[in-house]
PDB file of C-alpha atoms in Angstrom:
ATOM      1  CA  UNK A   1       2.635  19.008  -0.106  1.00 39.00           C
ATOM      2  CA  UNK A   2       4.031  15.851   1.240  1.00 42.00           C
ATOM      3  CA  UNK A   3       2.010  12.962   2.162  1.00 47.00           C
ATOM      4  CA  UNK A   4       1.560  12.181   5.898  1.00 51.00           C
ATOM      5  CA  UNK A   5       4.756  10.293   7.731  1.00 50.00           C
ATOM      6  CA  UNK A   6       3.159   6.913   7.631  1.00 50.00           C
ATOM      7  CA  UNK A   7       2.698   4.631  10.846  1.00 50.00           C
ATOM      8  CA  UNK A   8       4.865   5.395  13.558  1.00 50.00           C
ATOM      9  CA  UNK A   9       7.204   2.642  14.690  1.00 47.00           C
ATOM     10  CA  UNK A  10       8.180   2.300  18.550  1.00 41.00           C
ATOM     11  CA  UNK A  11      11.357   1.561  18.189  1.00 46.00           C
ATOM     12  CA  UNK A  12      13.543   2.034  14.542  1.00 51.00           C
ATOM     13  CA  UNK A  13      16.209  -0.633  14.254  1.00 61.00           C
ATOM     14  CA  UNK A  14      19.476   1.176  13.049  1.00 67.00           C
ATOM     15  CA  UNK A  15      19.153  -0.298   9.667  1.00 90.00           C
ATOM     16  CA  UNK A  16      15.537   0.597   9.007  1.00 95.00           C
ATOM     17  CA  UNK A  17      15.266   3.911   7.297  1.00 97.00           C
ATOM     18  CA  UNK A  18      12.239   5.656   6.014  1.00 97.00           C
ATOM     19  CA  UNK A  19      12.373   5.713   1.722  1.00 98.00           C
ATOM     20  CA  UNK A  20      10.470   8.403  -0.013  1.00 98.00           C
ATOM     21  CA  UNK A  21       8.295   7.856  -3.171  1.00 97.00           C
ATOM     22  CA  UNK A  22       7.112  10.377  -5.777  1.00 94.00           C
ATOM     23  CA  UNK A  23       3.928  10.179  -6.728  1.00 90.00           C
ATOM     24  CA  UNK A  24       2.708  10.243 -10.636  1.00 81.00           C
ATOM     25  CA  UNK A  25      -0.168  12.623 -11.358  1.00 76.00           C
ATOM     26  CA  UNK A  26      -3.250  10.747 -12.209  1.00 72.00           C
ATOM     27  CA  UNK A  27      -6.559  12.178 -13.872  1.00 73.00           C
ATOM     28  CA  UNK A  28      -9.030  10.149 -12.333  1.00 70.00           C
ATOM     29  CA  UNK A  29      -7.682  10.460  -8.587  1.00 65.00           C
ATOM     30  CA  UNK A  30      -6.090  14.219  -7.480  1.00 62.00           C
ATOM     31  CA  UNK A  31      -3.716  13.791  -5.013  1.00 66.00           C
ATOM     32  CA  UNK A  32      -2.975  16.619  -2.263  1.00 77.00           C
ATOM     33  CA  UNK A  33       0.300  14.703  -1.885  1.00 84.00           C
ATOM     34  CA  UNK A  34       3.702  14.747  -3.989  1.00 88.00           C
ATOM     35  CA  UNK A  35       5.217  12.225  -2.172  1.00 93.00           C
ATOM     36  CA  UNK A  36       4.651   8.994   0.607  1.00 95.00           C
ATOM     37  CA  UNK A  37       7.066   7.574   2.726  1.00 97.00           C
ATOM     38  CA  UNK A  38       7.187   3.929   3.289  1.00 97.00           C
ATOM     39  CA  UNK A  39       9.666   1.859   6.000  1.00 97.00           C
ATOM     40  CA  UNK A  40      12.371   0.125   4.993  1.00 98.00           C
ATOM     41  CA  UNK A  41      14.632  -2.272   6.225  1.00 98.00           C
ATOM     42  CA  UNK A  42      19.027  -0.978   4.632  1.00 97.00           C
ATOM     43  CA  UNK A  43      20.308  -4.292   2.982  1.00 97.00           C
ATOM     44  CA  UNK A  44      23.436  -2.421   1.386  1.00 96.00           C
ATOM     45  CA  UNK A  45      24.559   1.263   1.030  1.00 96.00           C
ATOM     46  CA  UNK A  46      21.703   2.409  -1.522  1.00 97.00           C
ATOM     47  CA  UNK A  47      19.144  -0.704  -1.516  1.00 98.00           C
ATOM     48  CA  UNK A  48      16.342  -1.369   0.967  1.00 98.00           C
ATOM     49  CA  UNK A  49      13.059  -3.738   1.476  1.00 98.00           C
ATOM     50  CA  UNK A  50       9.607  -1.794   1.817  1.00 98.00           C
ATOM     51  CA  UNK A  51       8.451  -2.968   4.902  1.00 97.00           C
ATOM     52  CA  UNK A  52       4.882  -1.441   5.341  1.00 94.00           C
ATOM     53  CA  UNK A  53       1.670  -1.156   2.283  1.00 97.00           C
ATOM     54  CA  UNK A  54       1.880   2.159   0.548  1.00 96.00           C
ATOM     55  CA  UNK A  55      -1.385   4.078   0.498  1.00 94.00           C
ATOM     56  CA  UNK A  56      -0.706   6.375  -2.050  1.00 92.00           C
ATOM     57  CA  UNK A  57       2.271   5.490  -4.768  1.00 93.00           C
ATOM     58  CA  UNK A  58       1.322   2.689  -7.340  1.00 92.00           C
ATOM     59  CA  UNK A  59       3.766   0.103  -8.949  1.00 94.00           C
ATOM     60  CA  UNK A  60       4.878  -0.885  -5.660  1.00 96.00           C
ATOM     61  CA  UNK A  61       4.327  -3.955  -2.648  1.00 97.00           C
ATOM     62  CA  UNK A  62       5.561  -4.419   0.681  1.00 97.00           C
ATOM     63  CA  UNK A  63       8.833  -6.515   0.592  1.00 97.00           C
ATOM     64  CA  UNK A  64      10.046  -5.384  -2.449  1.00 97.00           C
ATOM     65  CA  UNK A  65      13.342  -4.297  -2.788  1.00 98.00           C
ATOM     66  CA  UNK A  66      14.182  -0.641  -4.459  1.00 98.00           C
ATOM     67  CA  UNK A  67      17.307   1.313  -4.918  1.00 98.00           C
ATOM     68  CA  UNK A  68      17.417   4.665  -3.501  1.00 98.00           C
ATOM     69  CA  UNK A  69      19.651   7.914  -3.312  1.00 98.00           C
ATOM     70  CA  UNK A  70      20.338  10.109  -0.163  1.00 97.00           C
ATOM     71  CA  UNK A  71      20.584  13.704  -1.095  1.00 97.00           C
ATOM     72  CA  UNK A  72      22.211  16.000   1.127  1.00 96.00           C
ATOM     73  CA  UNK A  73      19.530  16.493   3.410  1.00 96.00           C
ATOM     74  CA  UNK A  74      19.659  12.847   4.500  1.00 96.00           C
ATOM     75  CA  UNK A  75      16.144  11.776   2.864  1.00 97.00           C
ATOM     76  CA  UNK A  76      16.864   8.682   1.095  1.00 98.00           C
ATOM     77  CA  UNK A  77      14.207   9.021  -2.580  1.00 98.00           C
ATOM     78  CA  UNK A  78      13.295   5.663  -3.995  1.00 97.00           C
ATOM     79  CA  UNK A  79      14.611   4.823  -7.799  1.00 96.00           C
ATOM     80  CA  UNK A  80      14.069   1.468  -9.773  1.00 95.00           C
ATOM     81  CA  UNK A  81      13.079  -1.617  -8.116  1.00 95.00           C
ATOM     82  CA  UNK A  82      15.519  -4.637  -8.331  1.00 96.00           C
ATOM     83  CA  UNK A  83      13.616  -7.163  -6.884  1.00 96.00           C
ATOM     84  CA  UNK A  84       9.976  -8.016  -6.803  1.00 95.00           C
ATOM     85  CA  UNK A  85       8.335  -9.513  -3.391  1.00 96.00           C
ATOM     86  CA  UNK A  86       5.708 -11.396  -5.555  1.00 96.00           C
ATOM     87  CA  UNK A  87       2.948  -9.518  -2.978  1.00 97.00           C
ATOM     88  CA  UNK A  88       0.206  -7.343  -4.924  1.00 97.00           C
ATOM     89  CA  UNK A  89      -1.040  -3.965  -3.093  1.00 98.00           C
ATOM     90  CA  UNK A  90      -4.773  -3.352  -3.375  1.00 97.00           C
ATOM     91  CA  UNK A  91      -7.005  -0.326  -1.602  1.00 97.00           C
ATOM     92  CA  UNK A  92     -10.324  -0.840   0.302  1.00 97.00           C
ATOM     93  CA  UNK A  93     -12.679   1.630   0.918  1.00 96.00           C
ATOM     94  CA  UNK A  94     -15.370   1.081   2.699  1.00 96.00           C
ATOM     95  CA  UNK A  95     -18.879   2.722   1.491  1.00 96.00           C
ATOM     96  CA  UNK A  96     -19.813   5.296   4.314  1.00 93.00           C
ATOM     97  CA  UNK A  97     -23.388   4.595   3.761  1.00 94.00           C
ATOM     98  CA  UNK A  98     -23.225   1.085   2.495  1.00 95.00           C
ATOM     99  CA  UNK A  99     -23.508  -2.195   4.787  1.00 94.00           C
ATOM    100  CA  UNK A 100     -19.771  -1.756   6.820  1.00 93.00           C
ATOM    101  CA  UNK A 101     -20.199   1.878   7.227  1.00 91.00           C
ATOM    102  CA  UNK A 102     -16.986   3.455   8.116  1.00 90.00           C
ATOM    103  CA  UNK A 103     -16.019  -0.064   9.887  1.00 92.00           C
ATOM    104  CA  UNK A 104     -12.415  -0.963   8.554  1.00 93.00           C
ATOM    105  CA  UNK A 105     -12.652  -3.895  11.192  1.00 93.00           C
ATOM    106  CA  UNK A 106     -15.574  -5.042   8.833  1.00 94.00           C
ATOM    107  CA  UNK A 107     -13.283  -4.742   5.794  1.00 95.00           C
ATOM    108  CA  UNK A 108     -10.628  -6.771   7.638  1.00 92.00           C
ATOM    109  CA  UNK A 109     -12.502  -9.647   9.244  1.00 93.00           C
ATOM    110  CA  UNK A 110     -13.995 -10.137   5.247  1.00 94.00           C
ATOM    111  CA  UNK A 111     -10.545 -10.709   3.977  1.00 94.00           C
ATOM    112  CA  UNK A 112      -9.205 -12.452   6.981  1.00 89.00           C
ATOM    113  CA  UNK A 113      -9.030 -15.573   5.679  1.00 93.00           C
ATOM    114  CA  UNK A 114      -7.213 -15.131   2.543  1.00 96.00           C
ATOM    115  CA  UNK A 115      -3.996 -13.828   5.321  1.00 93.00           C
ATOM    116  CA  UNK A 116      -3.812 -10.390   3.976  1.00 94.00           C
ATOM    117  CA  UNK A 117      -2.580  -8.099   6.046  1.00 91.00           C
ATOM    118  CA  UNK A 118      -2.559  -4.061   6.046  1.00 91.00           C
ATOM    119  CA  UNK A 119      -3.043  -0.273   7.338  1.00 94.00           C
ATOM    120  CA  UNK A 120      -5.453   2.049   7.909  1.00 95.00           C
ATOM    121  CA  UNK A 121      -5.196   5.823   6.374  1.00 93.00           C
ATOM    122  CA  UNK A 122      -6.741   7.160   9.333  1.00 91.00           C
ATOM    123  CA  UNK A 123     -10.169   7.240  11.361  1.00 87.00           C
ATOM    124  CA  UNK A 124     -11.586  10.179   9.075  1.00 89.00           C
ATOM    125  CA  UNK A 125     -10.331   8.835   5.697  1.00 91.00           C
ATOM    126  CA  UNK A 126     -10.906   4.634   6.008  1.00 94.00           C
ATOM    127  CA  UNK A 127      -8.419   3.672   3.355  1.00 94.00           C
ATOM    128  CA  UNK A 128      -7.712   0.356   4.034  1.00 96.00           C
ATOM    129  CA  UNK A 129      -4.419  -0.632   2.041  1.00 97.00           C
ATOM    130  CA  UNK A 130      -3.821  -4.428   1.837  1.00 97.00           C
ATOM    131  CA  UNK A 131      -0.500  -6.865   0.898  1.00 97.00           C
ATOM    132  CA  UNK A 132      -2.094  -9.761  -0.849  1.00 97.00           C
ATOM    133  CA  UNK A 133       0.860 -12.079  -0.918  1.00 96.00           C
ATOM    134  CA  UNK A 134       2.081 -14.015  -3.496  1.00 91.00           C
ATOM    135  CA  UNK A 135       1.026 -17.362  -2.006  1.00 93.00           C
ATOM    136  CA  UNK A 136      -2.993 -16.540  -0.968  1.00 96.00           C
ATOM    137  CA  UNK A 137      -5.730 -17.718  -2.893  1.00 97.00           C
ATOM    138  CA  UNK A 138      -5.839 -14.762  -5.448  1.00 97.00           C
ATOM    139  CA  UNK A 139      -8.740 -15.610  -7.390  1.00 97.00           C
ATOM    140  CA  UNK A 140     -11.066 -15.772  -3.810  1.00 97.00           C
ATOM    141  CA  UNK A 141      -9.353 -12.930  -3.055  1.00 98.00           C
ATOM    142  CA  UNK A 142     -10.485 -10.953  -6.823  1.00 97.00           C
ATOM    143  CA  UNK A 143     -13.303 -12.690  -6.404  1.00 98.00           C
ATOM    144  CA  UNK A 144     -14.280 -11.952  -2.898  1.00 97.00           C
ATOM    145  CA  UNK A 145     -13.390  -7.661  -3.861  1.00 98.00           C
ATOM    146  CA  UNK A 146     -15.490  -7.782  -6.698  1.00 98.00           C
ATOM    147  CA  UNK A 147     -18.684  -8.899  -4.568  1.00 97.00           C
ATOM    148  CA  UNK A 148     -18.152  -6.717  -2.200  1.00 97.00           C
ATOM    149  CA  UNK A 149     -17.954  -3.952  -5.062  1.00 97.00           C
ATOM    150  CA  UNK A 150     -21.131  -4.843  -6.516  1.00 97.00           C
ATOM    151  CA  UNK A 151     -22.896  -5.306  -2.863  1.00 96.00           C
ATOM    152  CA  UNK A 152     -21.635  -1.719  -1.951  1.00 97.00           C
ATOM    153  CA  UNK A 153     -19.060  -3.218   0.861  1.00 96.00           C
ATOM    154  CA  UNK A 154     -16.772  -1.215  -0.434  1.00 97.00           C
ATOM    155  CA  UNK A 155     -14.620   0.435  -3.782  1.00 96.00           C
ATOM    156  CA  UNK A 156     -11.315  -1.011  -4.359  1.00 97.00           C
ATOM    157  CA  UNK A 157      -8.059  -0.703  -7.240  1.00 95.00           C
ATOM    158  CA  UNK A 158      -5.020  -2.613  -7.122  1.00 96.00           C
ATOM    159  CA  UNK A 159      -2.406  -0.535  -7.206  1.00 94.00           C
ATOM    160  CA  UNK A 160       0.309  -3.260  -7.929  1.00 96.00           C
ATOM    161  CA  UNK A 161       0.084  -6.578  -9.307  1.00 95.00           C
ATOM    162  CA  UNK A 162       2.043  -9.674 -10.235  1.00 96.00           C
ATOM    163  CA  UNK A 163       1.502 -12.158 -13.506  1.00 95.00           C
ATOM    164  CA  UNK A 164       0.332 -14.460 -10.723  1.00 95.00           C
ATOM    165  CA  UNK A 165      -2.746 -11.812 -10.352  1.00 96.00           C
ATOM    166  CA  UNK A 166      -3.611 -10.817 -13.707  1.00 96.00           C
ATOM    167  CA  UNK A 167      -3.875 -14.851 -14.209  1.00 95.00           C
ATOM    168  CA  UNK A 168      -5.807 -15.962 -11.369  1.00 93.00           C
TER     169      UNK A 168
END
């Protein structure tokens, strides 16, 4: 099963395309999805930017650049990346019965400040996924997750990090 289409975008420029990510098995979190698509802007014949937060596939930030193959159905997969963004990806999600509820505004307005920006999964699932970029205050930002872990905001992984994050 794939994973949902992503975000719809109004209006697709002719040089964004929509790159297609297989996702690694993992023990401690069963996917129902083999794959996520992410938007990206073409910058040559097989390389593109990721221009929205994946959800789903780790190893990964917006603005990154990847190369990627179009088979002969036209869907262009995602190979090796050849050039980091220097942005880390983290998931939010909130505690249904903890202090923001199901409130993904809640989650937002808390980490406001530190100029992340991100998506929602969808009303019924509130995965909040987050670009932390390269620039913000990362340790307020680890340090502002980690309290709301242990005040039962919210759970949270980082899905893709930078030697900037594992040092702050």
């Amino acid at each position: 099963m794939s994973s949902p289409a992503g975000p719809e975008r109004p209006s697709r420029e002719a040089d964004q395309i929509k790159v297609w990510f297989r996702l690694a098995p993992r023990e401690d979190r069963p996917l129902p999805y083999e794959t996520e698509g992410l938007w990206a802007t073409r910058l040559g014949p097989d390389t593109a930017r990721v221009d929205n937060v994946p959800f789903l596939r780790d190893g990964v930030a917006e603005g990154e650049t990847v190369r990627f193959r179009t088979d002969g159905d036209g869907v262009h997969w995602a190979g090796e990346r050849v050039a980091d963004s220097g942005n880390c990806t983290v998931r939010v999600l909130p505690v249904p019965d903890g202090p923001l509820g199901h409130d993904v505004r809640a989650v937002h307005e808390r980490l406001a400040g530190f100029g992340l920006t991100g998506e929602v999964f969808s009303a019924d699932f509130p995965l909040v996924a987050l670009t932390v970029p390269g620039g913000a205050d990362l340790r307020g930002v680890k340090a502002l997750l980690t309290r709301g872990r242990e005040e039962g905001w919210w759970h949270f992984e980082v899905s893709c990090v930078t030697d900037a994050w594992r040092s702050a």
